[in-house]
Each structure stands twice: as structure tokens, then as C-alpha cells.
Amino acid sequence: MLQPPDHEDRLRRLLSLKRYECPPPGFFEQLPRQIRLRIERECRPRPSLTAWWRRLCLEWDLKPALAGAALIAAGGVYFFTLPSAEQSPSNGAGPATLAGSVLPSTKAEVGAGLLAEANPYVADTNASPSLRARGYQPPPAGLFQPGFRLQIDRAAYESVPAFSGLSNAARVTTLHRQTAP
Amino acid sequence: MTTKLQEDQVRSHRAGGGEEERALVDSARRGNLEAYDALVRRHQERIYATLYHMTSNHEDAADLTQETFVKGYRALKTFKGDSSFFTWLYRIAVNKAINLLKRRRNRHHLSLNDLDHHAEQDPELVELLSEQTPFREAGLSELQTRLNEALQKLSEEHRMVVTLHDIQGLPHEEIARLTGCNVGTVRSRLFYARQQLQAHLADYLK
């Protein structure tokens, strides 16, 4: 089966044909970019929140006691905060508040708020001062009681130079509201 | 059988640019993708060629080349510098090729690259074709197919030695380092592989 070794030289010359086999044109120009993209895709570190969560899950898998402690702590926080959350609406302090902010109660207020976020200049010139969330204060206690006197000062306006082609634009600067007993 | 010129080229590659390569490796290890990009450009052709000659399939070789460099990047921290970066990378490539070939032993197909037009001007090939042999009737592309089929009949270890020595021109010592066996084993595998190839290509070598 085996051939005598005198054909070795011919075999060597035949094998040299392999050196002329070339990949498609441009292959070696594209390859580094493809490798780099693949490295960036596969070796990029995960987002920190995901990594933190995975690490936490891994810790919990390894330490069931830690998972149990975390569960008890979460349950404790929930049960201790639940009664105070139920009591807060019955205080009668007016509309529900979240962290000191006032929720809009009418569609007009909601619309004005969105408008103010989208374009503050439009909100400043067109919106009523009472709709401005930052300047809003809760109504004084006893507003509708007999004998209650509400003293209201005129809102002060000052003219500002024309802006963006709008002449005679007025900008609300201050709103003073004083109440009297 | 390796020519002195080929051995000189390998030796100069190993010696020359060593410092520069080490700096690139250090930089890449710190996450510098530009440095790793330079290393890829430096070695991609030889890594691809080895994988292509091992698989006789361009698509497999291209995929394995990418995998080799991606794995190399991931494993850079484990590279201790005992060998050259190229030798280390080469070992990854060869292991990947052997794993693939073992998985696909029974369902392999050739996907050969085109021959460079310089092949027709190679004096050794011209001489081979001009002799009174079946080569005269066969075109170069047919020869290429027969040769690759014969190579695929060799075991992975024997094919690797032929590829590294007779096609890529690496010296026995370098092949021994890459394959993790001694020089005597390399020589013996080479001898046996050539005998096998001569048997498979007997009609063309008479």
C-alpha cells in the first residue's frame, strides 16, 4: 500500500499548491473588525444593576440564611409601614400628597403641567399663576368658615424685553398671597 | 524538508518584534482593544491558514479564526509569557480545529478557496505539470481538490504536522512546542503522514 519514498519530492511540490489557496478578497480586512465586534459583544461587562442582582442571587443560592434574613427584613418593613400608610388619608389634610408635591386635581391643571414641562415660556406667559405647581400653597385652614377674611394682593407683573419674536410679553415673577384670620 | 529560508523567517519572527509584541499583549491585557486589534492583524493570516489547511473549509476556518482570537482575548490574563504570544495563540487554534474535526468526523465537506493566479507561475508546479504524469491532464483546481481530499483522510495529528511543516514551513522544534510532544514524535508523524499521502495520491505521483 505504501509508496516508496522516491515520490517524496513530488509530493512536496504538490503540497506547495496549498500555499496558493487564498480566502476571498477583503477577508483579512474585515476579519479584525468582526473579531472586535464579537469581543465587544461577548466580553463587555454586564450593566451594573444586572450584575448586582446576579451577584445577590448567587449569594442567596450559596447562603440560604442570608436569603431568609433578607426576606424577614423586607416583611418587617412592610408590616411596620402598612398601618401608617392606612392612617394618612384619614387626616383630612386635603388632596393626597407624595413627598410634599401636590397632585393636580383638574384636567386643566394636568394640561398646564405638561405644557410647562414641554415649553416653559408658553407656560410662563399663558398659564394662570395659580396653576404653577411650584408656587402653589394649600388653602388656609378655615377658608370657608363664617367670618374668615381672605386678603389677596394683586399679582405683580413686570414687562420683559421681547423674546423669540413675542413683543409686550409679560412674565409672572412673583405671586404673593397673604391670608388674614 | 523545510528550507533554510523558511526556518530563518520563523526564527526572525520569533525574535524580531518580541518587545513590541509584549507591549501590545500587556496593553491588551489591561483592556485596550486597539492593542489587541494590532495583535489580530499581526497573526490572523497564519492562524487562518493553519485552520484552513486543517479543515479544507473556508467557512469553518473563518469561524474558528474568530473563536480563536475571542478566546485568546478572554484568556489573556492566563498568558504567562512562557512562550511567545503567537505560539500560545497557535495552540488555541490547533485545539479548536482538532475539536471541530472530531465532532464532524463523519460529515465533512470541502469548501476550498480559489487558487492565487501566481500558482500557475510557480516553477515547482510548472515543472510538475510539464512532466509526463497524469498532472498534465488535470487542471490545477482538480489537483487542489484531490490534494485536499487526501489530506482529509489523514488523522488530525498527522494532518497537523504536514500542515505546519510542509505547507507552513515551521521547524520540527516549533511544531513540537505547539503540539506538546517531542521532536522524535513530530518526525515520525511527518514520515507516516507523507507515506499516507503518497498512497492516496499514487495515481498522480507515479
Coordinates of C-alpha atoms in Angstrom, one line a residue:
Chain A
M1 CA 0.0 0.0 0.0
L2 CA 2.7 2.5 0.9
Q3 CA 4.6 4.0 -1.9
P4 CA 8.4 4.1 -2.0
P5 CA 9.9 7.3 -0.7
D6 CA 11.2 8.5 -4.1
H7 CA 7.9 10.3 -4.7
E8 CA 8.5 12.5 -1.7
D9 CA 9.9 15.3 -3.7
R10 CA 6.9 15.3 -6.0
L11 CA 4.6 15.2 -3.0
R12 CA 6.4 18.2 -1.5
R13 CA 5.9 20.1 -4.8
L14 CA 2.3 19.2 -4.9
L15 CA 1.8 20.3 -1.3
S16 CA 3.2 23.7 -2.3
L17 CA 0.0 24.2 -4.2
K18 CA -1.8 24.6 -0.9
R19 CA 0.1 27.9 -0.3
Y20 CA -1.7 29.5 -3.2
E21 CA -5.2 28.9 -1.8
C22 CA -6.4 32.3 -0.8
P23 CA -9.5 33.4 1.0
P24 CA -12.0 35.7 -0.8
P25 CA -10.7 39.3 -1.4
G26 CA -11.1 41.6 1.5
F27 CA -11.4 38.8 4.0
F28 CA -8.4 39.9 6.1
E29 CA -9.6 43.5 6.1
Q30 CA -12.9 42.5 7.5
L31 CA -11.8 39.9 10.0
P32 CA -10.2 42.2 12.7
R33 CA -13.4 44.3 12.7
Q34 CA -15.6 41.2 13.1
I35 CA -13.4 39.9 15.9
R36 CA -13.5 43.2 17.7
L37 CA -17.3 43.4 17.4
R38 CA -17.6 39.9 18.8
I39 CA -15.3 40.7 21.6
E40 CA -17.3 43.9 22.5
R41 CA -20.5 41.9 22.3
E42 CA -19.4 38.9 24.2
C43 CA -16.8 40.2 26.6
R44 CA -18.5 43.5 27.6
P45 CA -19.3 43.6 31.3
R46 CA -23.0 43.5 32.1
P47 CA -24.8 46.6 33.4
S48 CA -24.1 47.2 37.0
L49 CA -27.7 46.7 38.2
T50 CA -27.9 43.4 36.5
A51 CA -24.5 42.4 37.8
W52 CA -25.5 43.4 41.3
W53 CA -28.8 41.4 41.1
R54 CA -27.0 38.4 39.7
R55 CA -24.4 38.6 42.5
L56 CA -27.2 38.9 45.1
C57 CA -29.0 35.9 43.6
L58 CA -25.7 34.0 43.6
E59 CA -25.2 34.9 47.3
W60 CA -28.7 33.8 48.1
D61 CA -28.1 30.5 46.4
L62 CA -24.9 30.0 48.4
K63 CA -26.2 31.3 51.7
P64 CA -29.9 30.4 52.4
A65 CA -29.6 32.1 55.8
L66 CA -28.8 35.4 54.1
A67 CA -31.9 35.0 51.9
G68 CA -34.0 34.2 54.9
A69 CA -32.8 37.3 56.8
A70 CA -33.5 39.5 53.8
L71 CA -37.0 38.1 53.5
I72 CA -37.7 38.7 57.2
A73 CA -36.3 42.2 56.9
A74 CA -38.5 43.0 53.9
G75 CA -41.6 41.6 55.6
G76 CA -40.9 43.6 58.7
V77 CA -40.6 46.8 56.8
Y78 CA -43.8 46.1 55.0
F79 CA -45.9 45.3 58.2
F80 CA -44.5 48.3 60.1
T81 CA -45.1 50.8 57.4
L82 CA -48.6 49.5 56.4
P83 CA -50.6 50.9 59.4
S84 CA -49.1 54.4 59.0
A85 CA -49.9 54.3 55.3
E86 CA -53.5 53.5 56.1
Q87 CA -53.9 56.3 58.6
S88 CA -52.6 59.1 56.3
P89 CA -55.7 59.6 54.1
S90 CA -58.0 60.0 57.1
N91 CA -56.1 63.0 58.4
G92 CA -58.3 65.2 56.2
A93 CA -55.4 67.4 55.1
G94 CA -56.8 67.8 51.6
P95 CA -55.6 66.1 48.5
A96 CA -53.2 63.1 48.7
T97 CA -49.6 64.3 48.6
L98 CA -46.5 62.5 47.6
A99 CA -43.3 63.6 49.1
G100 CA -44.5 67.2 49.6
S101 CA -45.7 67.6 46.0
V102 CA -49.3 68.5 45.1
L103 CA -51.1 66.3 42.7
P104 CA -53.2 68.2 40.0
S105 CA -56.9 67.8 40.6
T106 CA -58.3 69.0 37.3
K107 CA -57.7 68.3 33.7
A108 CA -56.7 71.9 33.2
E109 CA -54.0 71.6 35.8
V110 CA -52.7 68.4 34.3
G111 CA -52.6 70.0 30.9
A112 CA -50.9 73.1 32.2
G113 CA -48.3 71.0 34.0
L114 CA -47.5 69.1 30.8
L115 CA -47.4 72.3 28.9
A116 CA -45.0 73.8 31.4
E117 CA -42.6 70.8 31.1
A118 CA -42.7 71.0 27.3
N119 CA -42.2 74.7 26.9
P120 CA -41.6 76.8 30.0
Y121 CA -42.0 80.1 28.1
V122 CA -45.5 79.2 27.0
A123 CA -46.3 78.2 30.5
D124 CA -44.9 81.4 31.9
T125 CA -46.9 83.7 29.6
N126 CA -50.2 81.8 29.2
A127 CA -50.8 79.8 32.3
S128 CA -52.5 81.2 35.2
P129 CA -50.3 81.8 38.2
S130 CA -52.5 79.6 40.3
L131 CA -51.7 76.6 38.1
R132 CA -48.0 76.9 38.7
A133 CA -47.2 73.9 40.8
R134 CA -44.1 75.4 42.5
G135 CA -45.9 78.4 43.8
Y136 CA -48.9 76.5 44.9
Q137 CA -49.8 76.5 48.6
P138 CA -52.6 74.6 50.2
P139 CA -55.7 76.6 51.1
P140 CA -55.6 78.1 54.5
A141 CA -57.5 76.4 57.3
G142 CA -61.0 77.7 57.9
L143 CA -61.3 79.2 54.4
F144 CA -65.0 78.6 54.2
Q145 CA -65.7 79.3 57.8
P146 CA -68.0 82.2 58.5
G147 CA -66.1 85.4 59.3
F148 CA -63.0 84.2 57.5
R149 CA -61.4 87.1 55.6
L150 CA -59.1 86.3 52.7
Q151 CA -56.8 89.2 51.8
I152 CA -55.4 88.9 48.3
D153 CA -52.9 91.2 46.9
R154 CA -52.7 91.9 43.2
A155 CA -50.2 89.7 41.4
A156 CA -47.2 91.7 40.3
Y157 CA -46.2 91.6 36.7
E158 CA -43.2 93.2 35.2
S159 CA -42.6 93.8 31.5
V160 CA -39.6 92.0 30.0
P161 CA -37.9 92.6 26.7
A162 CA -39.3 90.8 23.7
F163 CA -38.2 87.2 23.4
S164 CA -38.3 85.0 20.4
G165 CA -40.3 87.4 18.4
L166 CA -43.0 88.0 21.1
S167 CA -43.5 91.7 21.9
N168 CA -45.1 93.0 25.0
A169 CA -44.7 89.7 26.7
A170 CA -45.3 89.7 30.4
R171 CA -43.7 87.3 32.7
V172 CA -45.1 86.4 36.0
T173 CA -42.4 87.0 38.6
T174 CA -44.0 86.8 41.9
L175 CA -47.2 85.9 43.5
H176 CA -47.9 87.0 47.0
R177 CA -50.7 85.6 48.8
Q178 CA -51.4 86.6 52.3
T179 CA -54.1 85.4 54.4
A180 CA -55.7 87.1 57.3
P181 CA -57.6 85.4 60.1
Chain B
M1 CA 12.4 19.3 4.1
T2 CA 11.9 22.7 5.4
T3 CA 14.1 25.2 3.6
K4 CA 16.6 27.3 5.4
L5 CA 14.8 30.4 4.3
Q6 CA 11.6 29.3 5.9
E7 CA 13.3 28.5 9.1
D8 CA 15.0 31.9 9.1
Q9 CA 11.7 33.5 8.6
V10 CA 10.2 31.7 11.6
R11 CA 13.2 32.5 13.7
S12 CA 13.2 36.1 12.8
H13 CA 9.5 36.4 13.5
R14 CA 10.0 34.9 16.9
A15 CA 13.0 37.1 17.8
G16 CA 12.0 40.3 16.0
G17 CA 9.2 42.4 17.3
G18 CA 9.3 40.5 20.6
E19 CA 9.4 43.6 22.8
E20 CA 6.7 45.3 20.7
E21 CA 4.5 42.3 20.9
R22 CA 4.9 42.0 24.6
A23 CA 3.9 45.6 25.0
L24 CA 0.8 45.0 22.9
V25 CA -0.1 42.0 24.9
D26 CA 0.3 43.9 28.2
S27 CA -1.8 46.7 26.8
A28 CA -4.5 44.3 25.6
R29 CA -4.5 42.6 28.9
R30 CA -5.4 45.9 30.5
G31 CA -8.4 46.0 28.2
N32 CA -7.0 48.0 25.3
L33 CA -8.9 46.7 22.3
E34 CA -6.7 48.7 19.9
A35 CA -3.7 46.8 21.0
Y36 CA -5.5 43.5 20.6
D37 CA -6.6 44.6 17.2
A38 CA -2.9 45.1 16.3
L39 CA -2.2 41.6 17.5
V40 CA -5.0 40.2 15.4
R41 CA -3.8 41.9 12.3
R42 CA -0.3 40.6 13.0
H43 CA -1.3 36.9 13.3
Q44 CA -4.6 36.5 11.5
E45 CA -3.2 35.2 8.2
R46 CA -1.1 32.4 9.7
I47 CA -3.8 31.4 12.1
Y48 CA -6.4 31.3 9.4
A49 CA -4.1 29.4 7.0
T50 CA -3.4 26.7 9.6
L51 CA -7.1 26.3 10.3
Y52 CA -8.0 26.3 6.7
H53 CA -5.4 23.7 5.8
M54 CA -6.6 21.6 8.7
T55 CA -10.3 21.8 7.8
S56 CA -10.1 22.3 4.0
N57 CA -13.2 24.5 4.5
H58 CA -13.2 28.3 4.3
E59 CA -16.3 28.8 6.5
D60 CA -15.1 26.6 9.2
A61 CA -11.7 28.2 9.1
A62 CA -13.2 31.7 9.3
D63 CA -15.4 30.8 12.3
L64 CA -12.5 29.1 14.1
T65 CA -10.2 32.0 13.5
Q66 CA -12.7 34.3 15.1
E67 CA -13.2 31.9 18.0
T68 CA -9.5 31.6 18.5
F69 CA -9.0 35.3 18.8
V70 CA -12.0 35.8 21.0
K71 CA -10.9 33.0 23.3
G72 CA -7.4 34.5 23.2
Y73 CA -8.7 37.8 24.4
R74 CA -10.7 36.2 27.2
A75 CA -7.8 34.1 28.3
L76 CA -5.1 36.8 28.1
K77 CA -4.9 37.0 31.9
T78 CA -3.8 33.4 31.9
F79 CA -1.0 34.0 29.4
K80 CA 2.2 34.0 31.5
G81 CA 4.7 34.7 28.7
D82 CA 6.5 31.3 28.9
S83 CA 6.1 31.0 25.2
S84 CA 5.6 33.6 22.5
F85 CA 2.1 35.0 22.2
F86 CA 1.9 33.5 18.7
T87 CA 2.7 30.0 20.0
W88 CA 0.1 30.4 22.7
L89 CA -2.5 31.5 20.2
Y90 CA -1.5 28.8 17.8
R91 CA -2.1 26.2 20.4
I92 CA -5.6 27.6 21.0
A93 CA -6.3 27.5 17.2
V94 CA -5.0 23.9 16.8
N95 CA -7.0 22.6 19.7
K96 CA -10.1 24.3 18.3
A97 CA -9.5 22.7 14.9
I98 CA -9.0 19.3 16.4
N99 CA -12.1 19.5 18.5
L100 CA -14.2 20.6 15.5
L101 CA -12.8 17.9 13.3
K102 CA -13.5 15.2 15.9
R103 CA -17.1 16.4 16.2
R104 CA -17.6 16.5 12.4
R105 CA -15.6 13.4 11.5
N106 CA -18.4 11.8 9.5
R107 CA -19.9 14.8 7.9
H108 CA -17.2 16.9 6.5
H109 CA -17.3 18.7 3.2
L110 CA -14.7 20.7 1.3
S111 CA -15.1 24.4 0.7
L112 CA -11.9 25.3 -1.0
N113 CA -10.5 28.8 -1.5
D114 CA -9.6 29.9 -5.0
L115 CA -6.0 29.5 -6.1
D116 CA -4.0 32.6 -6.4
H117 CA -3.1 33.3 -10.0
H118 CA 0.6 33.1 -9.1
A119 CA 0.2 29.4 -8.7
E120 CA 0.5 28.9 -12.5
Q121 CA 3.8 30.6 -12.4
D122 CA 5.3 28.6 -9.6
P123 CA 8.4 26.8 -11.1
E124 CA 7.8 23.7 -9.0
L125 CA 4.2 23.4 -10.1
V126 CA 5.1 24.3 -13.7
E127 CA 7.7 21.5 -13.6
L128 CA 5.3 19.1 -12.1
L129 CA 2.7 19.8 -14.7
S130 CA 5.1 19.6 -17.6
E131 CA 6.2 16.1 -16.6
Q132 CA 4.8 13.0 -18.2
T133 CA 2.3 12.3 -15.5
P134 CA -1.5 12.5 -15.0
F135 CA -0.9 16.0 -13.8
R136 CA -0.7 17.2 -17.4
E137 CA -4.3 16.2 -18.0
A138 CA -5.5 17.5 -14.7
G139 CA -6.1 21.2 -14.1
L140 CA -4.8 22.9 -11.1
S141 CA -8.2 23.1 -9.5
E142 CA -8.6 19.3 -9.9
L143 CA -5.3 18.8 -8.3
Q144 CA -6.3 21.1 -5.5
T145 CA -9.4 19.0 -4.8
R146 CA -7.5 15.7 -4.9
L147 CA -4.9 17.0 -2.6
N148 CA -7.4 18.3 0.0
E149 CA -9.3 15.1 -0.1
A150 CA -6.1 13.2 0.5
L151 CA -5.3 15.5 3.4
Q152 CA -8.7 15.0 5.0
K153 CA -8.1 11.2 5.0
L154 CA -5.2 11.7 7.4
S155 CA -5.8 11.7 11.2
E156 CA -5.9 15.2 12.8
E157 CA -2.5 14.7 14.4
H158 CA -0.9 13.7 11.1
R159 CA -2.6 16.4 9.1
M160 CA -1.5 19.0 11.6
V161 CA 2.2 18.0 11.3
V162 CA 2.0 18.1 7.5
T163 CA 0.2 21.4 7.6
L164 CA 2.6 23.0 9.9
H165 CA 5.8 21.6 8.4
D166 CA 5.3 21.0 4.7
I167 CA 2.8 23.8 4.0
Q168 CA 3.6 26.5 6.6
G169 CA 7.2 25.7 6.9
L170 CA 7.6 25.5 10.7
P171 CA 10.6 23.7 12.0
H172 CA 10.2 20.4 13.9
E173 CA 11.1 22.0 17.2
E174 CA 8.4 24.7 16.9
I175 CA 5.8 22.0 16.0
A176 CA 6.9 20.0 19.0
R177 CA 6.3 23.0 21.2
L178 CA 2.9 23.7 19.6
T179 CA 1.7 20.1 19.8
G180 CA 3.2 19.4 23.2
C181 CA 5.1 16.3 22.1
N182 CA 8.8 15.7 21.5
V183 CA 10.7 16.2 18.2
G184 CA 11.0 12.5 17.6
T185 CA 7.2 12.1 17.6
V186 CA 6.9 15.0 15.2
R187 CA 9.4 13.4 12.8
S188 CA 7.7 10.1 13.0
R189 CA 4.3 11.5 12.4
L190 CA 5.6 13.5 9.5
F191 CA 7.1 10.4 7.9
Y192 CA 4.0 8.4 8.3
A193 CA 1.7 11.2 7.1
R194 CA 3.8 11.6 3.9
Q195 CA 3.6 7.9 3.3
Q196 CA -0.2 8.0 3.6
L197 CA -0.4 11.0 1.3
Q198 CA 1.7 9.2 -1.3
A199 CA -0.6 6.2 -1.1
H200 CA -3.7 8.4 -1.5
L201 CA -2.2 10.3 -4.4
A202 CA -0.5 7.3 -6.0
D203 CA -2.0 7.9 -9.4
Y204 CA -0.7 11.4 -9.5
L205 CA 2.8 10.6 -8.2
K206 CA 3.8 7.8 -10.5

